[in-house]
Amino acid sequence: IDPSSLTSPSTSRFDVVIGGYEFLTSDDVANHHVWALNLPLATVVFYRRTRAEVKARAWRCASGMTAIERLMFPNYGRDGSAFWDWAMFRYD
């Protein structure tokens, strides 16, 4: 799906925040265990701190869950920063 359509905070009932580090390939995302949650209309927020040259991406699965990728540069190496960023993104 078009990532620009999901760059604003979601109106979903659930947000699942994953404070990751590494770049996930499309196969990694397609096979990620988060989809097993099967929360219709939930939004998954993947954080990435590598491969700055690759723009943020977005995905949608069959249950209606969507996922967006947020980039955090420079990398400060703290997973807590992902949750702080999410709170500001979601509620600011």
Short mmCIF file of C-alpha atoms in Angstrom, two decimals:
data_model
loop_
_atom_site.label_atom_id
_atom_site.label_comp_id
_atom_site.label_asym_id
_atom_site.label_seq_id
_atom_site.Cartn_x
_atom_site.Cartn_y
_atom_site.Cartn_z
CA ILE A 1 0.00 0.00 0.00
CA ASP A 2 1.03 3.60 -0.34
CA PRO A 3 3.01 4.55 2.80
CA SER A 4 1.96 8.18 2.49
CA SER A 5 -1.64 7.13 3.12
CA LEU A 6 -0.62 5.86 6.57
CA THR A 7 1.77 8.54 7.78
CA SER A 8 -0.74 10.16 10.09
CA PRO A 9 -1.76 8.58 13.40
CA SER A 10 -4.24 5.76 13.04
CA THR A 11 -7.82 5.79 14.16
CA SER A 12 -7.57 2.10 15.08
CA ARG A 13 -8.51 0.74 18.46
CA PHE A 14 -5.11 -0.91 18.89
CA ASP A 15 -1.59 0.17 18.08
CA VAL A 16 1.17 -2.42 18.38
CA VAL A 17 4.56 -0.71 18.71
CA ILE A 18 7.68 -2.70 17.87
CA GLY A 19 10.86 -0.82 18.79
CA GLY A 20 13.10 -2.66 16.36
CA TYR A 21 16.53 -1.92 15.05
CA GLU A 22 17.18 -3.91 11.89
CA PHE A 23 15.80 -3.53 8.39
CA LEU A 24 13.01 -6.03 7.73
CA THR A 25 12.66 -7.36 4.21
CA SER A 26 9.18 -7.75 2.72
CA ASP A 27 9.41 -11.48 3.47
CA ASP A 28 10.37 -10.74 7.10
CA VAL A 29 7.30 -8.55 7.46
CA ALA A 30 4.99 -11.02 5.68
CA ASN A 31 6.11 -13.81 8.05
CA HIS A 32 6.29 -11.68 11.21
CA HIS A 33 4.56 -13.18 14.26
CA VAL A 34 2.68 -9.92 14.90
CA TRP A 35 0.11 -10.85 12.23
CA ALA A 36 -0.93 -13.83 14.39
CA LEU A 37 -2.52 -11.33 16.79
CA ASN A 38 -5.29 -11.04 14.20
CA LEU A 39 -6.62 -7.74 15.54
CA PRO A 40 -8.86 -6.36 12.79
CA LEU A 41 -8.21 -2.70 12.10
CA ALA A 42 -5.14 -2.62 14.37
CA THR A 43 -2.07 -0.68 13.31
CA VAL A 44 1.41 -2.10 13.79
CA VAL A 45 4.23 0.43 14.02
CA PHE A 46 7.66 -0.97 13.16
CA TYR A 47 10.63 1.20 14.08
CA ARG A 48 13.87 0.98 12.11
CA ARG A 49 17.26 2.47 12.82
CA THR A 50 19.22 1.21 9.82
CA ARG A 51 19.25 1.71 6.05
CA ALA A 52 18.39 5.41 5.99
CA GLU A 53 18.45 5.35 2.19
CA VAL A 54 15.25 3.23 2.13
CA LYS A 55 12.07 5.24 2.65
CA ALA A 56 9.49 4.20 5.23
CA ARG A 57 7.09 1.54 3.99
CA ALA A 58 3.58 0.33 4.79
CA TRP A 59 1.73 -2.99 4.58
CA ARG A 60 -1.78 -4.40 4.97
CA CYS A 61 -2.75 -7.97 5.78
CA ALA A 62 -5.94 -9.91 5.06
CA SER A 63 -7.48 -9.36 8.51
CA GLY A 64 -7.47 -5.61 7.97
CA MET A 65 -4.41 -4.96 10.10
CA THR A 66 -2.02 -2.38 8.71
CA ALA A 67 1.59 -1.69 9.46
CA ILE A 68 3.69 1.40 9.05
CA GLU A 69 7.38 1.85 9.40
CA ARG A 70 8.86 4.81 11.25
CA LEU A 71 12.51 5.71 10.96
CA MET A 72 14.62 6.90 13.87
CA PHE A 73 17.82 8.64 12.92
CA PRO A 74 20.30 9.17 14.34
CA ASN A 75 20.27 5.88 16.20
CA TYR A 76 20.53 6.52 19.92
CA GLY A 77 20.27 2.80 20.66
CA ARG A 78 17.41 3.00 23.14
CA ASP A 79 14.23 1.03 22.52
CA GLY A 80 12.34 3.35 24.87
CA SER A 81 12.81 6.14 22.35
CA ALA A 82 10.50 4.30 19.94
CA PHE A 83 7.67 4.41 22.47
CA TRP A 84 8.29 8.08 23.19
CA ASP A 85 8.23 8.83 19.47
CA TRP A 86 5.04 6.81 19.06
CA ALA A 87 3.30 8.67 21.90
CA MET A 88 4.23 12.02 20.36
CA PHE A 89 3.19 10.83 16.87
CA ARG A 90 -0.11 9.38 18.12
CA TYR A 91 -1.24 12.03 20.54
CA ASP A 92 0.47 15.28 19.54
#
